[in-house]
Short mmCIF file of C-alpha atoms in Angstrom, two decimals:
data_model
loop_
_atom_site.label_atom_id
_atom_site.label_comp_id
_atom_site.label_asym_id
_atom_site.label_seq_id
_atom_site.Cartn_x
_atom_site.Cartn_y
_atom_site.Cartn_z
CA UNK A 26 -36.02 32.21 141.52
CA UNK A 27 -38.05 31.28 138.86
CA UNK A 28 -38.63 27.61 139.72
CA UNK A 29 -39.92 29.53 142.82
CA UNK A 30 -42.24 31.39 141.46
CA UNK A 31 -42.80 27.97 138.55
CA UNK A 32 -43.66 26.12 141.81
CA UNK A 33 -45.82 28.64 143.32
CA UNK A 34 -48.03 29.28 140.32
CA UNK A 35 -48.78 25.40 139.50
CA UNK A 36 -49.43 25.08 143.31
CA UNK A 37 -51.78 28.12 144.34
CA UNK A 38 -53.01 28.99 141.16
CA UNK A 39 -56.95 28.61 141.54
CA UNK A 40 -58.21 26.38 139.05
CA UNK A 41 -62.20 25.44 138.37
CA UNK A 42 -64.77 24.52 135.43
CA UNK A 43 -64.92 26.17 132.71
CA UNK A 44 -67.45 26.11 129.19
CA UNK A 45 -66.28 27.00 125.73
CA UNK A 46 -68.11 26.31 122.55
CA UNK A 47 -70.94 24.24 124.57
CA UNK A 48 -68.08 21.81 126.73
CA UNK A 49 -67.27 22.36 129.79
CA UNK A 50 -63.68 21.94 130.92
CA UNK A 51 -62.47 21.18 134.84
CA UNK A 52 -59.83 22.17 136.35
CA UNK A 53 -58.83 24.60 134.22
CA UNK A 54 -58.41 28.82 133.71
CA UNK A 55 -58.63 31.78 131.42
CA UNK A 56 -55.93 33.41 130.41
CA UNK A 57 -56.92 37.07 131.94
CA UNK A 58 -57.43 34.88 135.42
CA UNK A 59 -53.86 33.45 135.08
CA UNK A 60 -52.23 36.85 135.05
CA UNK A 61 -54.28 38.94 137.31
CA UNK A 62 -53.17 35.96 139.55
CA UNK A 63 -49.61 36.04 139.02
CA UNK A 64 -49.19 39.75 138.04
CA UNK A 65 -50.54 39.95 141.94
CA UNK A 66 -47.76 37.69 143.22
CA UNK A 67 -45.10 38.88 140.96
CA UNK A 68 -45.97 42.14 142.72
CA UNK A 69 -45.56 41.02 146.49
CA UNK A 70 -42.39 39.07 145.40
CA UNK A 71 -39.17 40.59 147.42
CA UNK A 72 -37.91 39.68 144.34
CA UNK A 73 -39.06 41.53 141.89
CA UNK A 74 -41.80 44.16 143.57
CA UNK A 75 -45.14 46.60 143.16
CA UNK A 76 -42.61 47.55 139.49
CA UNK A 77 -43.91 44.87 137.45
CA UNK A 78 -46.66 45.77 134.55
CA UNK A 79 -49.40 43.74 133.30
CA UNK A 80 -48.06 43.56 130.25
CA UNK A 81 -44.08 42.10 131.66
CA UNK A 82 -46.65 39.63 133.57
CA UNK A 83 -48.03 38.56 130.11
CA UNK A 84 -44.71 38.33 128.54
CA UNK A 85 -43.52 35.77 131.22
CA UNK A 86 -46.56 33.40 131.08
CA UNK A 87 -45.63 33.41 126.95
CA UNK A 88 -42.73 32.18 128.11
CA UNK A 89 -44.69 29.72 130.18
CA UNK A 90 -46.34 28.14 127.42
CA UNK A 91 -43.16 28.29 124.96
CA UNK A 92 -41.72 25.87 127.74
CA UNK A 93 -44.74 23.97 128.39
CA UNK A 94 -45.42 25.19 132.27
CA UNK A 95 -48.97 25.33 131.45
CA UNK A 96 -50.50 23.69 128.16
CA UNK A 97 -54.02 25.53 125.90
CA UNK A 98 -57.07 22.85 126.76
CA UNK A 99 -56.64 21.25 123.95
CA UNK A 100 -53.01 19.82 124.76
CA UNK A 101 -51.32 22.79 122.53
CA UNK A 102 -47.70 24.31 123.66
CA UNK A 103 -44.43 25.35 122.21
CA UNK A 104 -45.69 27.69 119.17
CA UNK A 105 -48.99 29.06 120.51
CA UNK A 106 -49.16 32.80 121.39
CA UNK A 107 -50.44 33.31 124.74
CA UNK A 108 -52.62 36.93 124.74
CA UNK A 109 -54.42 38.78 127.55
CA UNK A 110 -58.03 37.21 127.34
CA UNK A 111 -60.78 34.09 127.60
CA UNK A 112 -59.13 31.59 125.99
CA UNK A 113 -58.65 28.53 128.41
CA UNK A 114 -55.38 26.61 129.68
CA UNK A 115 -54.46 24.03 131.94
CA UNK A 116 -51.34 22.51 133.87
CA UNK A 117 -49.39 19.72 132.20
CA UNK A 118 -49.86 16.12 134.40
CA UNK A 119 -45.88 16.55 135.36
CA UNK A 120 -43.47 20.00 136.00
CA UNK A 121 -41.04 20.71 132.86
CA UNK A 122 -38.94 21.58 135.89
CA UNK A 123 -35.90 19.75 136.59
CA UNK A 124 -35.63 18.82 140.15
CA UNK A 125 -32.50 19.66 142.62
CA UNK A 126 -31.28 16.53 144.09
CA UNK A 127 -32.47 16.30 147.40
CA UNK A 128 -30.65 14.48 150.77
CA UNK A 129 -32.07 13.15 153.40
CA UNK A 130 -33.02 16.06 156.07
CA UNK A 131 -31.03 14.67 158.60
CA UNK A 132 -27.56 15.65 155.86
CA UNK A 133 -26.92 19.12 154.97
CA UNK A 134 -24.67 19.25 152.61
CA UNK A 135 -21.37 21.46 154.00
CA UNK A 136 -18.71 22.06 152.48
CA UNK A 137 -15.71 19.90 153.30
CA UNK A 138 -12.35 20.55 154.56
CA UNK A 139 -8.88 19.21 153.63
CA UNK A 140 -7.91 16.53 155.64
CA UNK A 141 -4.37 15.01 154.88
CA UNK A 142 -4.80 11.60 154.53
CA UNK A 143 -7.05 12.22 151.04
CA UNK A 144 -5.21 12.25 147.58
CA UNK A 145 -4.27 14.86 146.44
CA UNK A 146 -6.75 17.60 144.72
CA UNK A 147 -6.03 16.49 141.10
CA UNK A 148 -6.81 13.31 141.04
CA UNK A 149 -10.18 13.67 142.81
CA UNK A 150 -13.40 15.86 142.82
CA UNK A 151 -13.79 16.15 146.56
CA UNK A 152 -12.47 19.27 148.96
CA UNK A 153 -9.94 18.12 151.27
CA UNK A 154 -11.42 19.08 155.19
CA UNK A 155 -9.08 20.73 157.28
CA UNK A 156 -10.48 20.09 161.03
CA UNK A 157 -9.16 22.32 164.44
CA UNK A 158 -9.34 19.67 167.21
CA UNK A 159 -11.64 21.14 170.49
CA UNK A 160 -9.64 21.92 173.67
CA UNK A 161 -11.87 21.28 176.65
CA UNK A 162 -11.09 21.13 180.14
CA UNK A 163 -9.60 17.82 180.28
CA UNK A 164 -7.04 18.20 177.19
CA UNK A 165 -6.21 21.66 178.70
CA UNK A 166 -5.96 19.45 182.19
CA UNK A 167 -2.94 17.59 179.56
CA UNK A 168 -1.56 20.21 177.69
CA UNK A 169 -0.51 22.18 180.85
CA UNK A 170 0.23 19.42 183.32
CA UNK A 171 3.41 19.69 183.03
CA UNK A 172 2.74 22.85 185.58
CA UNK A 173 1.59 20.57 188.30
CA UNK A 174 4.50 18.10 187.69
CA UNK A 175 2.80 15.47 185.27
CA UNK A 176 3.83 14.95 181.62
CA UNK A 177 1.99 13.29 179.58
CA UNK A 178 3.28 11.63 176.55
CA UNK A 179 3.32 12.74 173.47
CA UNK A 180 4.38 12.98 169.77
CA UNK A 181 5.02 15.23 167.21
CA UNK A 182 3.33 15.58 164.26
CA UNK A 183 5.08 17.33 161.46
CA UNK A 184 2.66 17.92 158.74
CA UNK A 185 2.41 16.99 155.41
CA UNK A 186 4.19 19.24 152.45
CA UNK A 187 0.98 22.13 151.86
CA UNK A 188 0.82 22.80 148.29
CA UNK A 189 -0.21 25.03 146.24
CA UNK A 190 -3.29 22.77 145.10
CA UNK A 191 -4.30 22.48 149.16
CA UNK A 192 -4.16 25.92 149.78
CA UNK A 193 -6.65 27.01 146.16
CA UNK A 194 -8.88 23.98 147.92
CA UNK A 195 -8.66 25.77 151.06
CA UNK A 196 -9.95 28.99 149.96
CA UNK A 197 -12.37 28.04 147.50
CA UNK A 198 -14.12 25.23 150.33
CA UNK A 199 -13.98 28.22 152.90
CA UNK A 200 -15.19 30.92 151.03
CA UNK A 201 -18.43 28.39 149.78
CA UNK A 202 -18.79 27.26 152.97
CA UNK A 203 -19.23 31.21 154.30
CA UNK A 204 -21.61 31.90 151.40
CA UNK A 205 -23.19 29.01 152.01
CA UNK A 206 -23.86 30.66 156.05
CA UNK A 207 -24.79 33.84 154.97
CA UNK A 208 -27.57 32.75 152.28
CA UNK A 209 -28.91 29.92 154.76
CA UNK A 210 -29.25 27.41 152.46
CA UNK A 211 -28.86 23.66 153.17
CA UNK A 212 -26.67 23.08 150.14
CA UNK A 213 -25.32 25.55 147.56
CA UNK A 214 -26.36 23.37 143.96
CA UNK A 215 -29.96 25.20 144.42
CA UNK A 216 -27.49 28.80 143.23
CA UNK A 217 -24.48 27.33 142.26
CA UNK A 218 -22.55 25.16 140.03
CA UNK A 219 -19.46 24.59 142.49
CA UNK A 220 -17.91 22.49 139.81
CA UNK A 221 -17.21 26.00 137.65
CA UNK A 222 -15.69 27.82 140.98
CA UNK A 223 -12.38 28.55 140.67
CA UNK A 224 -9.78 28.66 143.34
CA UNK A 225 -7.25 30.65 141.05
CA UNK A 226 -9.77 33.25 140.45
CA UNK A 227 -10.77 33.90 144.60
CA UNK A 228 -6.72 33.88 145.27
CA UNK A 229 -6.58 36.50 142.54
CA UNK A 230 -8.93 38.61 143.30
CA UNK A 231 -8.14 39.08 146.78
CA UNK A 232 -3.97 39.98 146.57
CA UNK A 233 -3.52 41.37 143.21
CA UNK A 234 -4.88 44.69 143.83
CA UNK A 235 -4.13 47.89 143.63
CA UNK A 236 -4.06 50.63 146.67
CA UNK A 237 -7.65 51.51 145.86
CA UNK A 238 -8.41 48.17 145.65
CA UNK A 239 -8.99 47.54 141.89
CA UNK A 240 -7.66 44.49 140.79
CA UNK A 241 -4.92 43.91 138.65
CA UNK A 242 -4.25 41.57 135.76
CA UNK A 243 -1.84 39.95 134.99
CA UNK A 244 -2.86 39.16 131.30
CA UNK A 245 -2.33 42.89 129.65
CA UNK A 246 -5.06 41.83 126.95
CA UNK A 247 -8.22 41.19 128.96
CA UNK A 248 -7.77 44.63 130.43
CA UNK A 249 -10.06 47.74 129.11
CA UNK A 250 -9.52 49.27 125.42
CA UNK A 251 -7.78 52.29 125.72
CA UNK A 252 -10.50 54.20 124.67
CA UNK A 253 -13.28 53.36 126.41
CA UNK A 254 -10.55 53.47 130.24
CA UNK A 255 -9.60 57.38 128.81
CA UNK A 256 -13.75 57.90 128.15
CA UNK A 257 -14.70 56.21 131.85
CA UNK A 258 -12.18 58.45 133.23
CA UNK A 259 -13.49 61.76 131.78
CA UNK A 260 -17.06 61.24 132.70
CA UNK A 261 -15.83 59.75 136.06
CA UNK A 262 -13.88 63.09 136.57
CA UNK A 263 -15.87 65.47 134.67
CA UNK A 264 -14.48 69.01 134.83
CA UNK A 265 -15.86 72.10 137.35
CA UNK A 266 -17.38 75.00 134.93
CA UNK A 267 -14.52 77.27 136.55
CA UNK A 268 -11.95 74.32 134.61
CA UNK A 269 -10.11 75.95 131.41
CA UNK A 270 -10.47 72.29 129.78
CA UNK A 271 -13.86 72.29 128.56
CA UNK A 272 -15.35 70.00 125.65
CA UNK A 273 -14.55 71.41 122.00
CA UNK A 274 -18.57 71.11 121.01
CA UNK A 275 -21.88 71.11 122.19
CA UNK A 276 -23.45 67.76 123.43
CA UNK A 277 -19.32 66.62 123.78
CA UNK A 278 -20.68 64.44 126.75
CA UNK A 279 -23.06 62.58 125.48
CA UNK A 280 -20.87 61.12 122.53
CA UNK A 281 -18.68 59.71 125.40
CA UNK A 282 -21.52 57.83 127.55
CA UNK A 283 -22.43 56.34 124.01
CA UNK A 284 -18.96 55.17 123.29
CA UNK A 285 -18.40 53.38 126.95
CA UNK A 286 -22.78 52.10 126.51
CA UNK A 287 -21.64 50.37 122.93
CA UNK A 288 -18.97 48.72 124.48
CA UNK A 289 -20.40 47.81 127.13
CA UNK A 290 -23.63 46.24 125.32
CA UNK A 291 -21.49 44.42 123.46
CA UNK A 292 -19.76 42.43 126.21
CA UNK A 293 -20.56 38.00 124.94
CA UNK A 294 -21.39 37.73 128.67
CA UNK A 295 -22.52 39.98 131.44
CA UNK A 296 -19.96 40.86 133.62
CA UNK A 297 -21.78 38.75 136.73
CA UNK A 298 -21.68 35.68 134.48
CA UNK A 299 -23.85 33.23 133.61
CA UNK A 300 -23.20 30.62 135.68
CA UNK A 301 -23.49 32.78 138.80
CA UNK A 302 -27.02 34.42 137.91
CA UNK A 303 -28.77 32.44 140.27
CA UNK A 304 -26.29 33.06 143.42
CA UNK A 305 -26.82 36.69 142.70
CA UNK A 306 -30.42 36.52 141.98
CA UNK A 307 -30.83 34.90 145.55
CA UNK A 308 -29.04 37.83 147.63
CA UNK A 309 -32.04 39.98 146.58
CA UNK A 310 -33.97 38.52 148.73
CA UNK A 311 -31.46 39.75 151.88
CA UNK A 312 -32.24 43.40 150.69
CA UNK A 313 -34.03 44.38 153.68
CA UNK A 314 -31.29 43.48 155.75
CA UNK A 315 -28.57 45.54 154.22
CA UNK A 316 -25.62 44.07 156.30
CA UNK A 317 -26.30 40.27 155.05
CA UNK A 318 -26.80 41.62 151.62
CA UNK A 319 -23.69 42.98 151.41
CA UNK A 320 -21.78 40.64 152.75
CA UNK A 321 -23.65 37.61 150.39
CA UNK A 322 -22.21 40.47 147.44
CA UNK A 323 -19.19 40.32 148.38
CA UNK A 324 -18.29 36.43 148.49
CA UNK A 325 -20.22 36.75 145.18
CA UNK A 326 -17.86 39.07 143.56
CA UNK A 327 -15.34 37.24 144.85
CA UNK A 328 -16.19 34.65 142.81
CA UNK A 329 -15.47 36.60 139.17
CA UNK A 330 -12.84 36.18 136.65
CA UNK A 331 -10.35 39.27 137.89
CA UNK A 332 -10.64 40.86 134.16
CA UNK A 333 -15.03 40.68 135.13
CA UNK A 334 -14.59 42.08 138.51
CA UNK A 335 -11.92 44.74 137.06
CA UNK A 336 -14.66 45.76 134.47
CA UNK A 337 -17.05 45.81 137.16
CA UNK A 338 -15.26 48.25 139.52
CA UNK A 339 -14.78 50.86 137.39
CA UNK A 340 -17.93 50.71 135.96
CA UNK A 341 -19.48 50.87 139.16
CA UNK A 342 -17.02 53.98 140.25
CA UNK A 343 -17.76 55.77 137.15
CA UNK A 344 -21.86 55.49 137.48
CA UNK A 345 -21.99 56.47 141.05
CA UNK A 346 -19.26 59.66 140.18
CA UNK A 347 -21.45 60.69 137.44
CA UNK A 348 -24.67 60.41 139.74
CA UNK A 349 -23.26 62.75 142.64
CA UNK A 350 -21.61 65.35 140.22
CA UNK A 351 -23.84 68.03 140.27
CA UNK A 352 -21.99 69.70 136.91
CA UNK A 353 -22.58 66.92 134.91
CA UNK A 354 -24.72 68.15 131.75
CA UNK A 355 -27.47 65.70 131.47
CA UNK A 356 -27.00 62.24 129.37
CA UNK A 357 -30.35 61.85 128.28
CA UNK A 358 -33.49 64.27 127.77
CA UNK A 359 -36.25 61.65 129.04
CA UNK A 360 -34.65 60.80 132.05
CA UNK A 361 -32.58 61.48 134.83
CA UNK A 362 -29.13 60.87 135.41
CA UNK A 363 -29.70 57.78 138.26
CA UNK A 364 -31.94 56.31 136.18
CA UNK A 365 -30.33 56.34 132.69
CA UNK A 366 -27.33 54.54 134.63
CA UNK A 367 -29.29 51.69 135.77
CA UNK A 368 -31.39 51.24 132.52
CA UNK A 369 -28.00 51.81 130.35
CA UNK A 370 -25.98 49.16 132.56
CA UNK A 371 -27.97 46.62 134.03
CA UNK A 372 -28.89 44.05 130.86
CA UNK A 373 -24.41 44.20 130.63
CA UNK A 374 -24.35 43.92 133.87
CA UNK A 375 -26.81 40.79 135.29
CA UNK A 376 -28.72 38.42 132.33
CA UNK A 377 -29.80 34.89 132.18
CA UNK A 378 -28.81 32.95 129.75
CA UNK A 379 -31.89 32.44 128.72
CA UNK A 380 -33.37 35.56 128.94
CA UNK A 381 -36.61 36.83 130.41
CA UNK A 382 -38.45 39.84 130.45
CA UNK A 383 -38.92 39.73 134.17
CA UNK A 384 -34.68 39.74 134.66
CA UNK A 385 -34.65 43.47 133.61
CA UNK A 386 -36.72 44.35 136.89
CA UNK A 387 -34.14 42.06 139.00
CA UNK A 388 -31.07 43.34 137.35
CA UNK A 389 -32.44 47.11 137.86
CA UNK A 390 -32.83 46.64 141.97
CA UNK A 391 -29.28 44.54 142.23
CA UNK A 392 -27.25 47.66 139.82
CA UNK A 393 -29.16 50.14 141.94
CA UNK A 394 -28.10 48.66 145.26
CA UNK A 395 -24.27 48.04 143.81
CA UNK A 396 -24.28 51.71 143.26
CA UNK A 397 -25.61 52.89 147.05
CA UNK A 398 -23.32 50.30 148.17
CA UNK A 399 -20.31 49.29 145.58
CA UNK A 400 -17.20 50.83 147.92
CA UNK A 401 -18.02 48.17 150.43
CA UNK A 402 -19.17 45.01 147.95
CA UNK A 403 -16.22 44.93 145.92
CA UNK A 404 -14.00 45.15 148.85
CA UNK A 405 -12.02 42.42 150.30
CA UNK A 406 -13.95 40.70 153.09
CA UNK A 407 -11.42 41.06 156.35
CA UNK A 408 -12.90 38.36 158.43
CA UNK A 409 -12.48 35.81 155.63
CA UNK A 410 -9.28 36.09 154.34
CA UNK A 411 -8.20 36.52 157.86
CA UNK A 412 -9.70 33.43 159.22
CA UNK A 413 -8.20 31.35 156.19
CA UNK A 414 -5.05 32.44 156.28
CA UNK A 415 -4.77 31.09 160.08
CA UNK A 416 -6.22 27.72 159.02
CA UNK A 417 -3.14 27.57 156.11
CA UNK A 418 -0.81 29.21 159.00
CA UNK A 419 -2.62 26.39 161.45
CA UNK A 420 -1.85 23.58 159.13
CA UNK A 421 1.89 24.58 158.57
CA UNK A 422 2.99 24.33 162.18
CA UNK A 423 3.87 21.00 163.63
CA UNK A 424 1.47 19.96 165.76
CA UNK A 425 2.31 18.00 169.42
CA UNK A 426 -0.49 15.03 169.38
CA UNK A 427 -1.28 13.91 173.28
CA UNK A 428 -2.69 10.69 174.32
CA UNK A 429 -6.48 11.58 173.95
CA UNK A 430 -6.36 14.39 171.73
CA UNK A 431 -6.45 12.67 168.31
CA UNK A 432 -8.57 13.69 165.14
CA UNK A 433 -11.53 11.62 165.54
CA UNK A 434 -12.80 13.86 168.63
CA UNK A 435 -16.23 15.34 167.00
CA UNK A 436 -15.31 18.84 165.71
CA UNK A 437 -17.39 22.11 165.24
CA UNK A 438 -17.02 24.22 161.81
CA UNK A 439 -14.85 27.07 161.63
CA UNK A 440 -15.71 30.58 163.21
CA UNK A 441 -14.61 33.67 161.83
CA UNK A 442 -13.67 36.67 163.06
CA UNK A 443 -14.63 39.85 164.36
CA UNK A 444 -12.94 43.00 164.94
CA UNK A 445 -13.08 44.29 168.46
CA UNK A 446 -11.50 47.50 170.64
CA UNK A 447 -8.02 47.52 171.77
CA UNK A 448 -9.22 47.90 174.95
CA UNK A 449 -11.21 44.43 174.77
CA UNK A 450 -8.24 43.57 172.91
CA UNK A 451 -5.54 44.00 176.12
CA UNK A 452 -8.33 43.06 178.62
CA UNK A 453 -9.08 39.91 176.50
CA UNK A 454 -5.32 39.27 176.56
CA UNK A 455 -5.07 39.21 180.26
CA UNK A 456 -7.90 37.79 181.76
CA UNK A 457 -8.74 35.33 178.20
CA UNK A 458 -6.50 32.86 179.43
CA UNK A 459 -7.18 32.69 182.94
CA UNK A 460 -10.58 30.84 182.66
CA UNK A 461 -9.20 27.77 181.83
CA UNK A 462 -6.11 27.53 184.35
CA UNK A 463 -8.94 28.69 186.78
CA UNK A 464 -10.69 25.40 185.66
CA UNK A 465 -7.53 23.38 186.32
CA UNK A 466 -7.16 24.86 189.46
CA UNK A 467 -10.80 23.95 190.75
CA UNK A 468 -10.13 20.80 189.47
CA UNK A 469 -6.72 19.66 191.33
CA UNK A 470 -8.83 21.80 194.49
CA UNK A 471 -11.62 19.00 194.09
CA UNK A 472 -10.07 15.85 193.08
CA UNK A 473 -11.04 13.20 195.91
CA UNK A 474 -8.68 10.81 194.54
CA UNK A 475 -5.66 12.80 195.24
CA UNK A 476 -4.20 12.51 198.85
CA UNK A 477 -3.57 15.46 201.33
CA UNK A 478 0.36 14.99 200.42
CA UNK A 479 0.10 14.86 196.64
CA UNK A 480 -2.68 17.59 196.44
CA UNK A 481 -0.80 19.92 198.41
CA UNK A 482 2.12 19.32 196.35
CA UNK A 483 0.31 19.92 192.92
CA UNK A 484 -1.10 22.73 194.79
CA UNK A 485 2.41 24.55 195.56
CA UNK A 486 3.86 23.64 191.90
CA UNK A 487 0.86 25.44 190.43
CA UNK A 488 1.65 28.43 192.98
CA UNK A 489 4.85 28.75 191.33
CA UNK A 490 3.75 28.25 188.06
CA UNK A 491 0.64 30.69 188.00
CA UNK A 492 0.91 32.87 191.00
CA UNK A 493 -1.79 35.59 189.90
CA UNK A 494 -4.46 33.10 189.44
CA UNK A 495 -3.78 30.92 192.57
CA UNK A 496 -3.73 34.58 194.62
CA UNK A 497 -7.09 35.18 193.10
CA UNK A 498 -8.37 31.92 194.23
CA UNK A 499 -6.65 31.86 197.87
CA UNK A 500 -6.38 35.82 198.43
CA UNK A 501 -5.69 35.42 202.22
CA UNK A 502 -4.07 32.87 204.31
CA UNK A 503 -7.02 31.65 205.92
CA UNK A 504 -9.02 30.55 202.97
CA UNK A 505 -6.10 28.21 202.04
CA UNK A 506 -5.85 26.62 205.11
CA UNK A 507 -10.29 25.91 204.62
CA UNK A 508 -8.95 23.62 202.40
CA UNK A 509 -6.62 21.72 205.13
CA UNK A 510 -8.35 21.90 208.24
CA UNK A 511 -6.21 20.25 211.45
CA UNK A 512 -7.44 17.49 212.45
CA UNK A 513 -8.39 16.77 216.35
CA UNK A 514 -6.10 16.16 218.64
CA UNK A 515 -6.95 12.41 219.94
CA UNK A 516 -7.45 12.04 223.81
CA UNK A 517 -4.85 10.38 225.58
CA UNK A 518 -5.87 7.06 226.48
CA UNK A 519 -6.64 5.42 230.13
CA UNK A 520 -4.14 3.08 231.91
CA UNK A 521 -5.17 -0.24 231.33
CA UNK A 522 -4.38 -1.12 235.19
CA UNK A 523 -7.05 0.89 235.73
CA UNK A 524 -9.61 -0.29 233.61
CA UNK A 525 -9.46 -4.29 235.04
CA UNK A 526 -11.76 -2.96 237.92
CA UNK A 527 -14.68 -0.79 238.09
CA UNK A 528 -14.13 2.12 241.05
CA UNK A 529 -14.53 0.69 244.24
CA UNK A 530 -16.12 3.12 247.31
CA UNK A 531 -13.95 3.40 250.26
CA UNK A 532 -15.23 0.27 252.82
CA UNK A 533 -14.56 0.50 256.57
CA UNK A 534 -12.03 -2.13 257.11
CA UNK A 535 -12.70 -5.04 259.65
CA UNK A 536 -11.97 -4.48 263.63
CA UNK A 537 -9.03 -6.86 264.92
CA UNK A 538 -10.24 -6.39 268.27
CA UNK A 539 -11.91 -9.52 270.40
#
C-alpha cells in the first residue's frame, strides 16, 4: 500500500515553476502544496479514510524526505526536517522504490500443484502440482462403454506413496492459490514472500484445535503466562453486580487491564507478524465486500504461527466480551470501552517493521473489523479444508487409465465446494449422473457408422444397464419404433416373357373362304 501511495504521489502531484530568493525553479512544489495534495489523497483512499489528519500527513512526508522519495530544491534529503511551510521540494530523477519482478502479461503466476514425476520437496523449491483429469463426453463413453458391450484397453496406475512432505506442499499450494483468487492478484509476490509461509503452521491451525476452536499448542513453553491468562479470564468473565465475587479494592479492574496491556505491548513482534503485514493490509481494500474480506482474513490467519494465532484468538474474545459487558466499570476515564480496546491493542496486533505513523490508522481499521467478525474470521474455512482433503484422498487412490485419458489434457484449476441443502443433495444424487448417461445414449442413437443391427444390440444392452435413462428417452414403444422405421415391401416383378412383346390389341383373323 505504501508503494501504491508513493507511485500515485510521484505521478499525480502537480508540479510548476516557483521563485525563491530571486531565482526560478522548474517542476517543483512547496511543502504546503504537498501536504494539501497528499492529505486529500489519503482521505479519499479506502485503505486510510477520512480520519487522516494533516499532522499525520506531515509525518508521512518526513518519512518520504528521509527515504529520498522527495528532496529539497538543492538536492538534499535524509537529514532534512520537513515542515508545513513554503520551502521548495522536488522529486528525484529515479524512484527509490524497488519494483517487483514483472512477468509477461500472458503468464500469470498461478500457484502450482504437485505432480508425481517431480523430485521430492526437499530437493527443490518448486511446488508439486496435482492435476485432475477433465471428464468430457468421449472419456465418459470410454469409461462406461462396458454397458454397451465394448471394453477398451486399460491399465492400473499405482500412485507413488504420498509422503508427509507431499501433503504439506499440497496444503501450502492450495491455500495460497485460494488466497490469490480471493484477492484477485496475478501474483502473491506483491504482498507475500511465499518462501516464508510454513505449511506445518497451516496444518496445525486446522487440526490442533479445542472444541471452542482455539489452537492447542504442542510446545507448552509458548503458552501465555499463567498470570496473564488468569487476568484475561477475569475481565472476559467479569461478574454481575449480584455476584458475591467482587474486587477487593476500587480500581481493581483497571489494574488487571493494565497488566494485560503491558504484556501484549512488550511483544517482540505483532501477532500478525511483520512478513504478513502487506497481506493483511491488502485485505482492507475488500472491507466493502464483507463476505470476501472475512474469507481473505480467514486464509491469512491460517498462515500465522500457532502460538500467535492462539494469543490472537484469546485476545479478541476478551476484547469482544468486555465491549459487550454492560456491567463492566469504565476502564479509562477519557475513552469509551470500544475505543480503548482498539487504541490499546491495535499496535500489538498489526504493525510494519519500518513503522509509519499512518500504520496506526490501518491497524485501527483492521482491529475494529476483527472485533466485529472475530468468530467467523478465526474459524477454519470449511470449503478450503474439504477441497484439500478430497485432493489428498484422490492422490492416494489407485486409478484406472484409458487410452486418451492421459495427464496431458488441458486441465482446469481446482474448484471449491459450496454447501447445499439436503433436498438439493438428494436431487443431485438421483438425477446428476443421468445427464452424461443421456448424452451417451444420444451418441449411440445418432452414430451413423453403426448398422441397424449393431445399434439395436447396443440399445438393448443400454436398456438393460440403465432402464430409467432409457425409459425417459423412449417413453412409449411408438417413440422407439420411430428410430427404426419399417422399410416398404418391394412390388412383385413381372414375368420376363410378358415383357418381351408389347401388348397387341385383338386382330381379326383372315377368312379361309375362297
